[in-house]
Amino acid sequence: QKEVEQDPGPLSVPEGAIVSLNCTYSNSAFQYFMWYRQYSRKGPELLMYTYSSGNKEDGRFTAQVDKSSKYISLFIRDSQPSDSATYLCAIGQGAQKLVFGQGTRLTINP
Amino acid sequence: SAVISQKPSRDICQRGTSLTIQCQVDSQVTMMFWYRQQPGQSLTLIATANQGSEATYESGFVIDKFPISRPNLTFSTLTVSNMSPEDSSIYLCSVAQELNSPLHFGNGTRLTVT
């Protein structure tokens, strides 16, 4: 079993839809939960960063952590074509010792 | 966050040769790392670049194949030595301002080995 599992997609939704992206992990010691967005031919860009548990909201983006289920989610509300990218979850015991998911390729159709 | 510049952005190299990738940050950072991103796969940490001392390599990566330098708090290089087609990948520099602050990435070097 991989330490971090992420459905690679691809995921295609219409503009304005709510998008849900998810990862599961196996190590209960993980405390740092990140979401990165990666546009084609660019490096990953930090989108959301959560330490320990709970929810975090930033504009149209909400990150949720459920440590009891070892499950994290990223929700995108009112999705826009500019949200089309690959989304990577990254989880670890430290903010720098991260295990990355495979990435979910998301396309928002106008 | 820090601005991270990587050079070259892409290269096509012959097998058996070596390529050195540079990473320059516009401000001093405590932590610098090198990652590899193979097509369709997740990011894999190659090593932590330590200022003034030998890099710390992850399992499966060795200094002879991936020598790393970090002469100061804003600059690091990764060399991919004696390249083979299996080394074709994107190599990413990442930095963190301090311990347990989040990672930020450069735009990567897209390497093709023929």
PDB file of C-alpha atoms in Angstrom:
ATOM      1  CA  GLN A   1       0.000   0.000   0.000  1.00  0.00           C
ATOM      2  CA  LYS A   2       1.316   3.437  -0.919  1.00  0.00           C
ATOM      3  CA  GLU A   3       1.717   5.919   1.905  1.00  0.00           C
ATOM      4  CA  VAL A   4      -0.408   8.452   0.035  1.00  0.00           C
ATOM      5  CA  GLU A   5      -3.065   7.509  -2.519  1.00  0.00           C
ATOM      6  CA  GLN A   6      -4.625   9.987  -4.904  1.00  0.00           C
ATOM      7  CA  ASP A   7      -6.947   9.249  -7.792  1.00  0.00           C
ATOM      8  CA  PRO A   8      -5.075  10.445 -10.892  1.00  0.00           C
ATOM      9  CA  GLY A   9      -8.266  11.221 -12.780  1.00  0.00           C
ATOM     10  CA  PRO A  10      -8.558  12.820 -15.226  1.00  0.00           C
ATOM     11  CA  LEU A  11     -11.532  14.740 -13.858  1.00  0.00           C
ATOM     12  CA  SER A  12     -13.584  16.956 -16.146  1.00  0.00           C
ATOM     13  CA  VAL A  13     -16.411  19.187 -14.877  1.00  0.00           C
ATOM     14  CA  PRO A  14     -18.417  22.145 -16.221  1.00  0.00           C
ATOM     15  CA  GLU A  15     -17.609  25.692 -15.195  1.00  0.00           C
ATOM     16  CA  GLY A  16     -19.305  26.665 -11.942  1.00  0.00           C
ATOM     17  CA  ALA A  17     -19.385  23.139 -10.536  1.00  0.00           C
ATOM     18  CA  ILE A  18     -18.111  22.208  -7.094  1.00  0.00           C
ATOM     19  CA  VAL A  19     -15.012  20.051  -7.356  1.00  0.00           C
ATOM     20  CA  SER A  20     -13.921  17.567  -4.731  1.00  0.00           C
ATOM     21  CA  LEU A  21     -10.381  16.211  -4.743  1.00  0.00           C
ATOM     22  CA  ASN A  22      -9.278  13.610  -2.254  1.00  0.00           C
ATOM     23  CA  CYS A  23      -6.310  11.721  -0.845  1.00  0.00           C
ATOM     24  CA  THR A  24      -5.956   8.923   1.644  1.00  0.00           C
ATOM     25  CA  TYR A  25      -2.872   8.156   3.686  1.00  0.00           C
ATOM     26  CA  SER A  26      -1.660   5.328   5.852  1.00  0.00           C
ATOM     27  CA  ASN A  27       0.657   6.856   8.472  1.00  0.00           C
ATOM     28  CA  SER A  28      -1.227   8.127  11.501  1.00  0.00           C
ATOM     29  CA  ALA A  29       1.841  10.162  12.536  1.00  0.00           C
ATOM     30  CA  PHE A  30       1.388  12.554   9.609  1.00  0.00           C
ATOM     31  CA  GLN A  31       0.591  16.065  10.827  1.00  0.00           C
ATOM     32  CA  TYR A  32       1.173  18.317   7.816  1.00  0.00           C
ATOM     33  CA  PHE A  33      -1.306  18.387   4.949  1.00  0.00           C
ATOM     34  CA  MET A  34      -0.707  20.404   1.795  1.00  0.00           C
ATOM     35  CA  TRP A  35      -2.367  20.929  -1.528  1.00  0.00           C
ATOM     36  CA  TYR A  36      -0.344  22.095  -4.494  1.00  0.00           C
ATOM     37  CA  ARG A  37      -1.587  23.206  -7.907  1.00  0.00           C
ATOM     38  CA  GLN A  38       0.592  22.559 -10.929  1.00  0.00           C
ATOM     39  CA  TYR A  39      -0.048  24.128 -14.305  1.00  0.00           C
ATOM     40  CA  SER A  40       1.441  22.546 -17.396  1.00  0.00           C
ATOM     41  CA  ARG A  41       5.201  23.154 -17.651  1.00  0.00           C
ATOM     42  CA  LYS A  42       5.284  24.922 -14.301  1.00  0.00           C
ATOM     43  CA  GLY A  43       6.391  23.910 -10.810  1.00  0.00           C
ATOM     44  CA  PRO A  44       3.904  23.037  -8.062  1.00  0.00           C
ATOM     45  CA  GLU A  45       2.384  26.083  -6.383  1.00  0.00           C
ATOM     46  CA  LEU A  46       1.314  25.893  -2.738  1.00  0.00           C
ATOM     47  CA  LEU A  47      -2.446  26.287  -2.530  1.00  0.00           C
ATOM     48  CA  MET A  48      -3.450  25.241   0.987  1.00  0.00           C
ATOM     49  CA  TYR A  49      -1.505  24.253   4.087  1.00  0.00           C
ATOM     50  CA  THR A  50      -2.990  22.661   7.196  1.00  0.00           C
ATOM     51  CA  TYR A  51      -1.281  21.512  10.339  1.00  0.00           C
ATOM     52  CA  SER A  52      -2.946  18.759  12.376  1.00  0.00           C
ATOM     53  CA  SER A  53      -6.673  18.574  11.736  1.00  0.00           C
ATOM     54  CA  GLY A  54      -9.708  20.626  10.803  1.00  0.00           C
ATOM     55  CA  ASN A  55     -10.834  22.782   7.942  1.00  0.00           C
ATOM     56  CA  LYS A  56      -9.246  25.740   6.259  1.00  0.00           C
ATOM     57  CA  GLU A  57     -10.892  28.102   3.819  1.00  0.00           C
ATOM     58  CA  ASP A  58      -9.300  30.515   1.366  1.00  0.00           C
ATOM     59  CA  GLY A  59     -11.659  32.153  -1.095  1.00  0.00           C
ATOM     60  CA  ARG A  60     -13.192  29.462  -3.293  1.00  0.00           C
ATOM     61  CA  PHE A  61     -10.938  26.762  -1.836  1.00  0.00           C
ATOM     62  CA  THR A  62     -11.586  24.673   1.288  1.00  0.00           C
ATOM     63  CA  ALA A  63      -9.234  22.048   2.662  1.00  0.00           C
ATOM     64  CA  GLN A  64     -10.492  19.410   5.079  1.00  0.00           C
ATOM     65  CA  VAL A  65      -8.567  16.898   7.144  1.00  0.00           C
ATOM     66  CA  ASP A  66     -10.158  13.857   8.761  1.00  0.00           C
ATOM     67  CA  LYS A  67      -7.399  12.210  10.758  1.00  0.00           C
ATOM     68  CA  SER A  68      -9.660   9.466  12.106  1.00  0.00           C
ATOM     69  CA  SER A  69     -10.271   8.271   8.543  1.00  0.00           C
ATOM     70  CA  LYS A  70      -6.818   9.301   7.251  1.00  0.00           C
ATOM     71  CA  TYR A  71      -8.533  11.241   4.501  1.00  0.00           C
ATOM     72  CA  ILE A  72      -8.045  14.756   3.187  1.00  0.00           C
ATOM     73  CA  SER A  73     -10.091  16.750   0.720  1.00  0.00           C
ATOM     74  CA  LEU A  74      -9.853  19.910  -1.316  1.00  0.00           C
ATOM     75  CA  PHE A  75     -13.072  21.556  -2.442  1.00  0.00           C
ATOM     76  CA  ILE A  76     -13.209  24.155  -5.177  1.00  0.00           C
ATOM     77  CA  ARG A  77     -16.414  26.188  -5.356  1.00  0.00           C
ATOM     78  CA  ASP A  78     -17.618  28.035  -8.454  1.00  0.00           C
ATOM     79  CA  SER A  79     -14.888  26.379 -10.499  1.00  0.00           C
ATOM     80  CA  GLN A  80     -13.316  28.411 -13.307  1.00  0.00           C
ATOM     81  CA  PRO A  81     -11.459  27.366 -16.471  1.00  0.00           C
ATOM     82  CA  SER A  82      -8.347  28.882 -14.872  1.00  0.00           C
ATOM     83  CA  ASP A  83      -8.588  26.173 -12.195  1.00  0.00           C
ATOM     84  CA  SER A  84      -7.699  23.575 -14.834  1.00  0.00           C
ATOM     85  CA  ALA A  85      -4.440  22.063 -13.586  1.00  0.00           C
ATOM     86  CA  THR A  86      -3.016  19.055 -11.797  1.00  0.00           C
ATOM     87  CA  TYR A  87      -3.655  19.073  -8.056  1.00  0.00           C
ATOM     88  CA  LEU A  88      -1.186  17.321  -5.791  1.00  0.00           C
ATOM     89  CA  CYS A  89      -1.723  16.420  -2.191  1.00  0.00           C
ATOM     90  CA  ALA A  90       1.365  16.238   0.009  1.00  0.00           C
ATOM     91  CA  ILE A  91       1.369  14.821   3.500  1.00  0.00           C
ATOM     92  CA  GLY A  92       4.062  14.307   6.094  1.00  0.00           C
ATOM     93  CA  GLN A  93       5.324  14.314   9.647  1.00  0.00           C
ATOM     94  CA  GLY A  94       7.167  17.512   8.904  1.00  0.00           C
ATOM     95  CA  ALA A  95       6.348  20.307   6.475  1.00  0.00           C
ATOM     96  CA  GLN A  96       9.370  19.409   4.401  1.00  0.00           C
ATOM     97  CA  LYS A  97       9.454  15.604   4.684  1.00  0.00           C
ATOM     98  CA  LEU A  98       6.399  15.169   2.492  1.00  0.00           C
ATOM     99  CA  VAL A  99       4.989  12.243   0.585  1.00  0.00           C
ATOM    100  CA  PHE A 100       3.247  13.411  -2.560  1.00  0.00           C
ATOM    101  CA  GLY A 101       0.197  11.913  -4.174  1.00  0.00           C
ATOM    102  CA  GLN A 102       0.245  11.115  -7.857  1.00  0.00           C
ATOM    103  CA  GLY A 103      -1.771  14.211  -8.703  1.00  0.00           C
ATOM    104  CA  THR A 104      -5.290  14.599 -10.110  1.00  0.00           C
ATOM    105  CA  ARG A 105      -5.586  16.233 -13.504  1.00  0.00           C
ATOM    106  CA  LEU A 106      -8.602  18.562 -13.476  1.00  0.00           C
ATOM    107  CA  THR A 107     -10.244  20.233 -16.454  1.00  0.00           C
ATOM    108  CA  ILE A 108     -12.966  22.874 -16.065  1.00  0.00           C
ATOM    109  CA  ASN A 109     -14.998  23.171 -19.242  1.00  0.00           C
ATOM    110  CA  PRO A 110     -16.445  26.610 -20.141  1.00  0.00           C
TER     111      PRO A 110
ATOM    112  CA  SER B   1       7.257  33.749  -0.854  1.00  0.00           C
ATOM    113  CA  ALA B   2      10.747  33.462  -2.340  1.00  0.00           C
ATOM    114  CA  VAL B   3      11.267  33.644  -6.091  1.00  0.00           C
ATOM    115  CA  ILE B   4      13.050  30.514  -7.285  1.00  0.00           C
ATOM    116  CA  SER B   5      14.866  30.468 -10.621  1.00  0.00           C
ATOM    117  CA  GLN B   6      16.079  27.272 -12.227  1.00  0.00           C
ATOM    118  CA  LYS B   7      18.420  26.989 -15.182  1.00  0.00           C
ATOM    119  CA  PRO B   8      18.224  25.490 -17.714  1.00  0.00           C
ATOM    120  CA  SER B   9      14.469  25.191 -18.090  1.00  0.00           C
ATOM    121  CA  ARG B  10      14.931  22.282 -20.460  1.00  0.00           C
ATOM    122  CA  ASP B  11      17.691  20.328 -22.152  1.00  0.00           C
ATOM    123  CA  ILE B  12      18.224  17.378 -24.426  1.00  0.00           C
ATOM    124  CA  CYS B  13      21.373  15.439 -23.628  1.00  0.00           C
ATOM    125  CA  GLN B  14      23.263  12.459 -24.968  1.00  0.00           C
ATOM    126  CA  ARG B  15      23.555   9.353 -22.827  1.00  0.00           C
ATOM    127  CA  GLY B  16      26.799   9.160 -20.879  1.00  0.00           C
ATOM    128  CA  THR B  17      27.092  12.916 -20.428  1.00  0.00           C
ATOM    129  CA  SER B  18      26.361  15.035 -17.341  1.00  0.00           C
ATOM    130  CA  LEU B  19      24.134  18.064 -16.795  1.00  0.00           C
ATOM    131  CA  THR B  20      24.316  20.584 -13.967  1.00  0.00           C
ATOM    132  CA  ILE B  21      21.097  22.322 -12.962  1.00  0.00           C
ATOM    133  CA  GLN B  22      21.223  25.583 -11.057  1.00  0.00           C
ATOM    134  CA  CYS B  23      18.755  26.883  -8.498  1.00  0.00           C
ATOM    135  CA  GLN B  24      18.891  30.528  -7.415  1.00  0.00           C
ATOM    136  CA  VAL B  25      16.616  32.021  -4.750  1.00  0.00           C
ATOM    137  CA  ASP B  26      16.048  35.752  -4.347  1.00  0.00           C
ATOM    138  CA  SER B  27      16.303  35.594  -0.549  1.00  0.00           C
ATOM    139  CA  GLN B  28      18.120  33.503   2.019  1.00  0.00           C
ATOM    140  CA  VAL B  29      16.370  30.246   2.848  1.00  0.00           C
ATOM    141  CA  THR B  30      17.141  27.668   5.479  1.00  0.00           C
ATOM    142  CA  MET B  31      16.186  24.552   3.555  1.00  0.00           C
ATOM    143  CA  MET B  32      16.767  23.589  -0.059  1.00  0.00           C
ATOM    144  CA  PHE B  33      15.760  20.317  -1.671  1.00  0.00           C
ATOM    145  CA  TRP B  34      15.897  18.587  -5.014  1.00  0.00           C
ATOM    146  CA  TYR B  35      12.957  16.543  -6.344  1.00  0.00           C
ATOM    147  CA  ARG B  36      12.359  14.429  -9.404  1.00  0.00           C
ATOM    148  CA  GLN B  37       9.000  14.240 -11.173  1.00  0.00           C
ATOM    149  CA  GLN B  38       8.764  11.431 -13.678  1.00  0.00           C
ATOM    150  CA  PRO B  39       5.932  11.384 -16.248  1.00  0.00           C
ATOM    151  CA  GLY B  40       2.653  10.335 -14.648  1.00  0.00           C
ATOM    152  CA  GLN B  41       4.272   9.874 -11.250  1.00  0.00           C
ATOM    153  CA  SER B  42       4.403  11.773  -8.008  1.00  0.00           C
ATOM    154  CA  LEU B  43       7.283  13.912  -6.843  1.00  0.00           C
ATOM    155  CA  THR B  44      10.180  12.021  -5.308  1.00  0.00           C
ATOM    156  CA  LEU B  45      12.700  13.652  -3.002  1.00  0.00           C
ATOM    157  CA  ILE B  46      16.264  13.139  -4.206  1.00  0.00           C
ATOM    158  CA  ALA B  47      18.169  14.922  -1.456  1.00  0.00           C
ATOM    159  CA  THR B  48      18.379  17.790   0.990  1.00  0.00           C
ATOM    160  CA  ALA B  49      21.041  20.321   0.002  1.00  0.00           C
ATOM    161  CA  ASN B  50      22.969  21.305   3.125  1.00  0.00           C
ATOM    162  CA  GLN B  51      24.900  24.522   3.181  1.00  0.00           C
ATOM    163  CA  GLY B  52      28.593  23.941   3.587  1.00  0.00           C
ATOM    164  CA  SER B  53      28.359  20.171   3.963  1.00  0.00           C
ATOM    165  CA  GLU B  54      27.462  17.064   2.027  1.00  0.00           C
ATOM    166  CA  ALA B  55      23.885  16.659   0.895  1.00  0.00           C
ATOM    167  CA  THR B  56      21.585  14.150   2.590  1.00  0.00           C
ATOM    168  CA  TYR B  57      20.332  11.618   0.063  1.00  0.00           C
ATOM    169  CA  GLU B  58      17.105   9.640   0.141  1.00  0.00           C
ATOM    170  CA  SER B  59      16.980   5.906  -0.351  1.00  0.00           C
ATOM    171  CA  GLY B  60      17.702   5.002  -3.949  1.00  0.00           C
ATOM    172  CA  PHE B  61      19.752   8.112  -4.720  1.00  0.00           C
ATOM    173  CA  VAL B  62      23.546   8.334  -4.410  1.00  0.00           C
ATOM    174  CA  ILE B  63      26.072  11.110  -4.463  1.00  0.00           C
ATOM    175  CA  ASP B  64      28.044   9.693  -7.388  1.00  0.00           C
ATOM    176  CA  LYS B  65      24.971   9.879  -9.614  1.00  0.00           C
ATOM    177  CA  PHE B  66      23.475  13.121  -8.252  1.00  0.00           C
ATOM    178  CA  PRO B  67      26.205  15.320  -6.761  1.00  0.00           C
ATOM    179  CA  ILE B  68      24.783  18.415  -5.107  1.00  0.00           C
ATOM    180  CA  SER B  69      26.403  21.637  -4.015  1.00  0.00           C
ATOM    181  CA  ARG B  70      25.094  24.406  -1.779  1.00  0.00           C
ATOM    182  CA  PRO B  71      27.735  27.053  -1.258  1.00  0.00           C
ATOM    183  CA  ASN B  72      25.416  29.594   0.409  1.00  0.00           C
ATOM    184  CA  LEU B  73      21.835  30.221   1.551  1.00  0.00           C
ATOM    185  CA  THR B  74      20.535  31.271  -1.872  1.00  0.00           C
ATOM    186  CA  PHE B  75      22.103  28.881  -4.386  1.00  0.00           C
ATOM    187  CA  SER B  76      22.354  25.165  -5.103  1.00  0.00           C
ATOM    188  CA  THR B  77      23.260  22.910  -8.001  1.00  0.00           C
ATOM    189  CA  LEU B  78      22.256  19.372  -8.883  1.00  0.00           C
ATOM    190  CA  THR B  79      24.318  17.388 -11.376  1.00  0.00           C
ATOM    191  CA  VAL B  80      22.855  14.389 -13.149  1.00  0.00           C
ATOM    192  CA  SER B  81      25.900  12.275 -14.014  1.00  0.00           C
ATOM    193  CA  ASN B  82      26.503   9.639 -16.661  1.00  0.00           C
ATOM    194  CA  MET B  83      22.972  10.035 -17.921  1.00  0.00           C
ATOM    195  CA  SER B  84      20.812   7.294 -19.376  1.00  0.00           C
ATOM    196  CA  PRO B  85      17.322   7.547 -20.915  1.00  0.00           C
ATOM    197  CA  GLU B  86      15.872   6.501 -17.519  1.00  0.00           C
ATOM    198  CA  ASP B  87      17.048   9.855 -16.161  1.00  0.00           C
ATOM    199  CA  SER B  88      14.617  11.679 -18.447  1.00  0.00           C
ATOM    200  CA  SER B  89      12.431  13.555 -16.016  1.00  0.00           C
ATOM    201  CA  ILE B  90      11.609  16.943 -14.550  1.00  0.00           C
ATOM    202  CA  TYR B  91      14.001  18.020 -11.813  1.00  0.00           C
ATOM    203  CA  LEU B  92      12.632  20.513  -9.308  1.00  0.00           C
ATOM    204  CA  CYS B  93      14.341  22.719  -6.781  1.00  0.00           C
ATOM    205  CA  SER B  94      12.315  23.496  -3.678  1.00  0.00           C
ATOM    206  CA  VAL B  95      12.941  25.738  -0.691  1.00  0.00           C
ATOM    207  CA  ALA B  96      11.563  26.450   2.756  1.00  0.00           C
ATOM    208  CA  GLN B  97      12.248  29.649   4.649  1.00  0.00           C
ATOM    209  CA  GLU B  98      12.718  27.764   7.908  1.00  0.00           C
ATOM    210  CA  LEU B  99      12.137  24.415   9.542  1.00  0.00           C
ATOM    211  CA  ASN B 100       8.511  23.313   9.196  1.00  0.00           C
ATOM    212  CA  SER B 101       7.512  26.145   6.923  1.00  0.00           C
ATOM    213  CA  PRO B 102       5.922  24.930   3.685  1.00  0.00           C
ATOM    214  CA  LEU B 103       7.847  24.066   0.550  1.00  0.00           C
ATOM    215  CA  HIS B 104       7.900  26.280  -2.517  1.00  0.00           C
ATOM    216  CA  PHE B 105       9.049  25.052  -5.898  1.00  0.00           C
ATOM    217  CA  GLY B 106      10.853  26.374  -8.925  1.00  0.00           C
ATOM    218  CA  ASN B 107       9.483  25.736 -12.408  1.00  0.00           C
ATOM    219  CA  GLY B 108      11.756  22.759 -12.929  1.00  0.00           C
ATOM    220  CA  THR B 109      14.220  21.546 -15.519  1.00  0.00           C
ATOM    221  CA  ARG B 110      12.778  19.240 -18.147  1.00  0.00           C
ATOM    222  CA  LEU B 111      15.523  16.785 -19.088  1.00  0.00           C
ATOM    223  CA  THR B 112      15.423  14.417 -22.039  1.00  0.00           C
ATOM    224  CA  VAL B 113      18.246  11.897 -22.483  1.00  0.00           C
ATOM    225  CA  THR B 114      18.669  10.327 -25.907  1.00  0.00           C
TER     226      THR B 114
END
